[in-house]
Amino acid sequence: MCINIAPPPEKGGIEQFTDTPRSSIWASANDKDFIQGDLPSNSLCRFVGMDTPRYTVRHWAGDAETMRHDDGSESHDLGLVIYHAPGHTPDEVAIWDPQERVLFVGDTMYEWAPIIFPPGGGNLHAYTSTLFKLRDLISSWNAASSAEGDRVMLACGHITSTVDAGDFVGQVEVFFSKVKRGLVEPQDGGDVRGIPLVKYEREDGRISFLGPKSLFEDARVDKCQV
């Protein structure tokens, strides 16, 4: 099993897998401290009254690493490739299934609900790099296939299960760029644990972002040092 993100909905069932002797838990090697450090806070478990699951990461996955499962006697190629995708959280990963031509991106992006950058975990500069990275990967995979109608599809968190990957990542990238350039009016997003939040929503509501006001202010292009 590969953990693609730290927050509680994704963590809730992990302990059940630890009861299986041959199961193995993978996680991103991008920022081990995010998981190995203050997991009750970084996973948000202590803020929602949830016991932090106890588990041990068996393998810290490198970027572009192929997933394998060792059953004790031999190692099996699972045919899936893990890519580091920090931004939403430091430990976020995307998983590529080349046979089905589907890229699973978890909470990196999705439709019709705010893409959330949690306090203490979100990084908009890393998110920008991840968008560029996913765009280039998808473009290369599409270019490598000559079959019409064989474009890479995207499976995301929440309600987005199958969309054209190149098209949707491109739309998210364009809107995010407008947000960073101050071209989108912020909305009051309330607050969490006393931290003011802002929301940026595209006119049609399909793409939106929610996170700490200070996080978005620091990411404004006109405030970045050149």
Short mmCIF file of C-alpha atoms in Angstrom, two decimals:
data_model
loop_
_atom_site.label_atom_id
_atom_site.label_comp_id
_atom_site.label_asym_id
_atom_site.label_seq_id
_atom_site.Cartn_x
_atom_site.Cartn_y
_atom_site.Cartn_z
CA MET A 1 0.00 0.00 0.00
CA CYS A 2 1.26 3.47 -0.87
CA ILE A 3 0.32 6.40 1.36
CA ASN A 4 -0.23 9.34 -0.93
CA ILE A 5 -1.04 11.93 1.73
CA ALA A 6 -0.96 12.39 5.51
CA PRO A 7 -4.40 13.77 6.59
CA PRO A 8 -6.87 11.59 8.57
CA PRO A 9 -9.32 10.34 5.90
CA GLU A 10 -6.43 8.61 4.16
CA LYS A 11 -4.83 7.44 7.42
CA GLY A 12 -7.90 5.89 9.03
CA GLY A 13 -7.59 2.39 7.62
CA ILE A 14 -3.81 1.97 7.67
CA GLU A 15 -3.62 -0.10 10.85
CA GLN A 16 -5.79 -2.78 9.24
CA PHE A 17 -3.06 -3.35 6.68
CA THR A 18 -0.41 -3.75 9.38
CA ASP A 19 -2.31 -6.82 10.61
CA THR A 20 -1.49 -8.60 7.35
CA PRO A 21 1.98 -10.18 7.58
CA ARG A 22 2.79 -9.79 3.90
CA SER A 23 1.55 -6.23 3.52
CA SER A 24 4.03 -3.42 3.01
CA ILE A 25 3.51 0.31 3.43
CA TRP A 26 5.23 2.79 1.13
CA ALA A 27 5.42 6.55 1.50
CA SER A 28 7.15 9.46 -0.21
CA ALA A 29 10.82 9.97 0.62
CA ASN A 30 10.48 13.65 -0.28
CA ASP A 31 10.06 14.83 3.33
CA LYS A 32 10.31 11.96 5.79
CA ASP A 33 10.14 14.33 8.76
CA PHE A 34 6.56 15.19 7.86
CA ILE A 35 5.56 11.61 8.71
CA GLN A 36 8.29 10.67 11.18
CA GLY A 37 8.02 13.92 13.14
CA ASP A 38 4.85 15.25 14.75
CA LEU A 39 2.46 12.93 12.94
CA PRO A 40 -0.55 13.65 15.21
CA SER A 41 -0.37 17.32 14.13
CA ASN A 42 0.85 16.88 10.55
CA SER A 43 -1.83 14.28 9.87
CA LEU A 44 -4.41 16.62 11.49
CA CYS A 45 -5.59 13.68 13.59
CA ARG A 46 -5.26 15.53 16.89
CA PHE A 47 -7.32 18.43 15.54
CA VAL A 48 -10.29 16.23 14.63
CA GLY A 49 -10.31 14.07 17.76
CA MET A 50 -8.94 11.00 15.98
CA ASP A 51 -6.36 8.60 17.36
CA THR A 52 -3.23 8.69 15.23
CA PRO A 53 -2.80 5.31 13.50
CA ARG A 54 0.31 3.35 14.39
CA TYR A 55 2.26 1.94 11.48
CA THR A 56 5.76 1.63 10.09
CA VAL A 57 6.74 2.75 6.61
CA ARG A 58 8.55 -0.18 5.07
CA HIS A 59 9.84 1.64 2.02
CA TRP A 60 10.48 5.33 1.36
CA ALA A 61 9.78 5.78 -2.33
CA GLY A 62 12.08 7.85 -4.49
CA ASP A 63 10.80 10.02 -7.32
CA ALA A 64 9.89 8.02 -10.46
CA GLU A 65 10.35 4.74 -8.58
CA THR A 66 8.53 1.61 -9.73
CA MET A 67 6.48 -0.06 -7.02
CA ARG A 68 7.45 -3.59 -6.10
CA HIS A 69 6.12 -6.04 -3.54
CA ASP A 70 8.39 -8.46 -1.72
CA ASP A 71 6.43 -11.47 -0.51
CA GLY A 72 9.39 -12.94 1.31
CA SER A 73 10.61 -15.18 -1.46
CA GLU A 74 10.67 -12.90 -4.48
CA SER A 75 10.02 -9.33 -5.57
CA HIS A 76 7.09 -8.54 -7.86
CA ASP A 77 6.86 -5.55 -10.19
CA LEU A 78 3.43 -4.01 -9.62
CA GLY A 79 3.56 -2.00 -12.83
CA LEU A 80 3.00 1.31 -11.05
CA VAL A 81 5.35 4.30 -10.89
CA ILE A 82 5.43 6.77 -8.00
CA TYR A 83 6.19 10.46 -8.54
CA HIS A 84 6.75 12.98 -5.77
CA ALA A 85 4.06 15.68 -5.99
CA PRO A 86 4.55 18.06 -3.04
CA GLY A 87 2.50 21.20 -2.63
CA HIS A 88 -0.81 20.17 -1.12
CA THR A 89 1.33 18.42 1.50
CA PRO A 90 5.05 17.55 1.45
CA ASP A 91 4.36 13.80 1.25
CA GLU A 92 1.85 13.91 -1.62
CA VAL A 93 2.56 11.50 -4.46
CA ALA A 94 1.11 10.77 -7.89
CA ILE A 95 0.90 7.18 -9.12
CA TRP A 96 1.16 6.34 -12.81
CA ASP A 97 -0.40 3.19 -14.27
CA PRO A 98 1.16 2.92 -17.76
CA GLN A 99 -0.95 -0.07 -18.75
CA GLU A 100 -4.27 1.63 -18.06
CA ARG A 101 -2.79 5.05 -18.93
CA VAL A 102 -4.23 6.61 -15.80
CA LEU A 103 -2.43 9.04 -13.49
CA PHE A 104 -3.71 9.07 -9.89
CA VAL A 105 -3.01 12.42 -8.22
CA GLY A 106 -4.98 12.23 -4.98
CA ASP A 107 -5.69 15.65 -3.49
CA THR A 108 -3.21 17.52 -5.69
CA MET A 109 -6.21 18.64 -7.73
CA TYR A 110 -9.88 17.85 -8.28
CA GLU A 111 -13.10 19.50 -9.45
CA TRP A 112 -16.04 21.29 -7.83
CA ALA A 113 -14.50 21.61 -4.36
CA PRO A 114 -11.64 23.76 -3.05
CA ILE A 115 -8.16 22.30 -3.45
CA ILE A 116 -6.95 22.70 0.13
CA PHE A 117 -3.51 23.76 1.32
CA PRO A 118 -3.50 22.97 5.06
CA PRO A 119 -1.68 25.23 7.53
CA GLY A 120 1.80 23.89 8.19
CA GLY A 121 1.76 21.53 5.23
CA GLY A 122 0.87 23.48 2.10
CA ASN A 123 3.60 24.98 -0.07
CA LEU A 124 2.52 26.96 -3.12
CA HIS A 125 6.01 27.20 -4.62
CA ALA A 126 6.31 23.41 -4.50
CA TYR A 127 2.78 23.15 -5.93
CA THR A 128 3.81 25.27 -8.91
CA SER A 129 6.74 22.95 -9.60
CA THR A 130 4.48 19.91 -9.28
CA LEU A 131 2.03 21.33 -11.84
CA PHE A 132 4.88 21.90 -14.30
CA LYS A 133 6.19 18.40 -13.64
CA LEU A 134 2.82 16.70 -14.16
CA ARG A 135 2.19 18.74 -17.29
CA ASP A 136 5.50 17.65 -18.82
CA LEU A 137 5.04 14.00 -17.85
CA ILE A 138 1.53 13.86 -19.30
CA SER A 139 2.68 15.59 -22.48
CA SER A 140 5.47 13.04 -22.96
CA TRP A 141 3.15 10.09 -22.36
CA ASN A 142 0.58 11.43 -24.81
CA ALA A 143 3.29 12.05 -27.40
CA ALA A 144 4.56 8.48 -27.02
CA SER A 145 1.19 7.00 -28.01
CA SER A 146 0.10 7.16 -31.63
CA ALA A 147 -3.32 5.66 -30.97
CA GLU A 148 -6.16 8.15 -31.26
CA GLY A 149 -8.32 8.22 -28.16
CA ASP A 150 -5.50 6.81 -26.03
CA ARG A 151 -4.78 10.00 -24.13
CA VAL A 152 -3.73 9.90 -20.48
CA MET A 153 -6.63 10.16 -18.06
CA LEU A 154 -6.54 11.66 -14.58
CA ALA A 155 -8.04 10.15 -11.42
CA CYS A 156 -8.22 12.60 -8.52
CA GLY A 157 -9.48 12.80 -4.98
CA HIS A 158 -13.12 13.43 -4.03
CA ILE A 159 -15.46 13.30 -7.06
CA THR A 160 -13.08 13.50 -10.04
CA SER A 161 -12.50 9.98 -11.31
CA THR A 162 -11.82 10.29 -15.05
CA VAL A 163 -10.87 13.47 -16.90
CA ASP A 164 -8.44 14.21 -19.70
CA ALA A 165 -5.17 14.69 -17.82
CA GLY A 166 -3.50 17.17 -20.15
CA ASP A 167 -6.58 19.36 -20.38
CA PHE A 168 -7.37 19.47 -16.66
CA VAL A 169 -3.81 19.99 -15.43
CA GLY A 170 -3.53 22.79 -17.98
CA GLN A 171 -6.68 24.45 -16.66
CA VAL A 172 -5.51 24.20 -13.05
CA GLU A 173 -2.12 25.63 -14.02
CA VAL A 174 -3.67 28.60 -15.83
CA PHE A 175 -6.04 29.47 -12.98
CA PHE A 176 -3.32 29.04 -10.35
CA SER A 177 -1.09 31.39 -12.32
CA LYS A 178 -3.86 34.01 -12.30
CA VAL A 179 -4.20 33.65 -8.54
CA LYS A 180 -0.47 34.15 -8.00
CA ARG A 181 -0.49 37.24 -10.23
CA GLY A 182 -3.29 38.81 -8.21
CA LEU A 183 -5.83 38.57 -11.04
CA VAL A 184 -8.44 36.72 -8.98
CA GLU A 185 -10.35 38.38 -6.16
CA PRO A 186 -9.93 36.47 -2.87
CA GLN A 187 -12.95 35.42 -0.84
CA ASP A 188 -13.15 35.02 2.91
CA GLY A 189 -12.50 31.37 3.68
CA GLY A 190 -13.16 31.57 7.40
CA ASP A 191 -10.43 30.38 9.71
CA VAL A 192 -8.97 27.20 11.14
CA ARG A 193 -7.37 27.14 14.59
CA GLY A 194 -7.30 30.95 14.47
CA ILE A 195 -5.53 31.08 11.10
CA PRO A 196 -7.36 33.25 8.51
CA LEU A 197 -8.13 31.43 5.25
CA VAL A 198 -8.84 32.73 1.75
CA LYS A 199 -10.57 31.08 -1.17
CA TYR A 200 -10.04 31.65 -4.88
CA GLU A 201 -12.73 30.28 -7.17
CA ARG A 202 -13.00 30.27 -10.95
CA GLU A 203 -16.22 31.79 -12.27
CA ASP A 204 -17.70 28.43 -13.23
CA GLY A 205 -16.80 26.92 -9.85
CA ARG A 206 -14.95 23.97 -11.35
CA ILE A 207 -11.53 24.94 -9.93
CA SER A 208 -10.89 26.62 -6.60
CA PHE A 209 -8.18 26.88 -3.94
CA LEU A 210 -8.41 27.31 -0.17
CA GLY A 211 -5.60 27.94 2.28
CA PRO A 212 -4.01 30.32 4.77
CA LYS A 213 -4.14 33.95 3.69
CA SER A 214 -0.44 34.40 4.48
CA LEU A 215 0.47 31.43 2.27
CA PHE A 216 -1.16 32.97 -0.79
CA GLU A 217 0.20 36.43 -0.03
CA ASP A 218 3.77 35.07 0.13
CA ALA A 219 3.29 33.29 -3.20
CA ARG A 220 2.17 36.41 -5.07
CA VAL A 221 4.42 36.89 -8.10
CA ASP A 222 4.83 40.61 -7.41
CA LYS A 223 6.21 39.77 -3.96
CA CYS A 224 8.66 37.08 -5.02
CA GLN A 225 12.34 37.99 -5.05
CA VAL A 226 13.92 37.82 -8.50
#
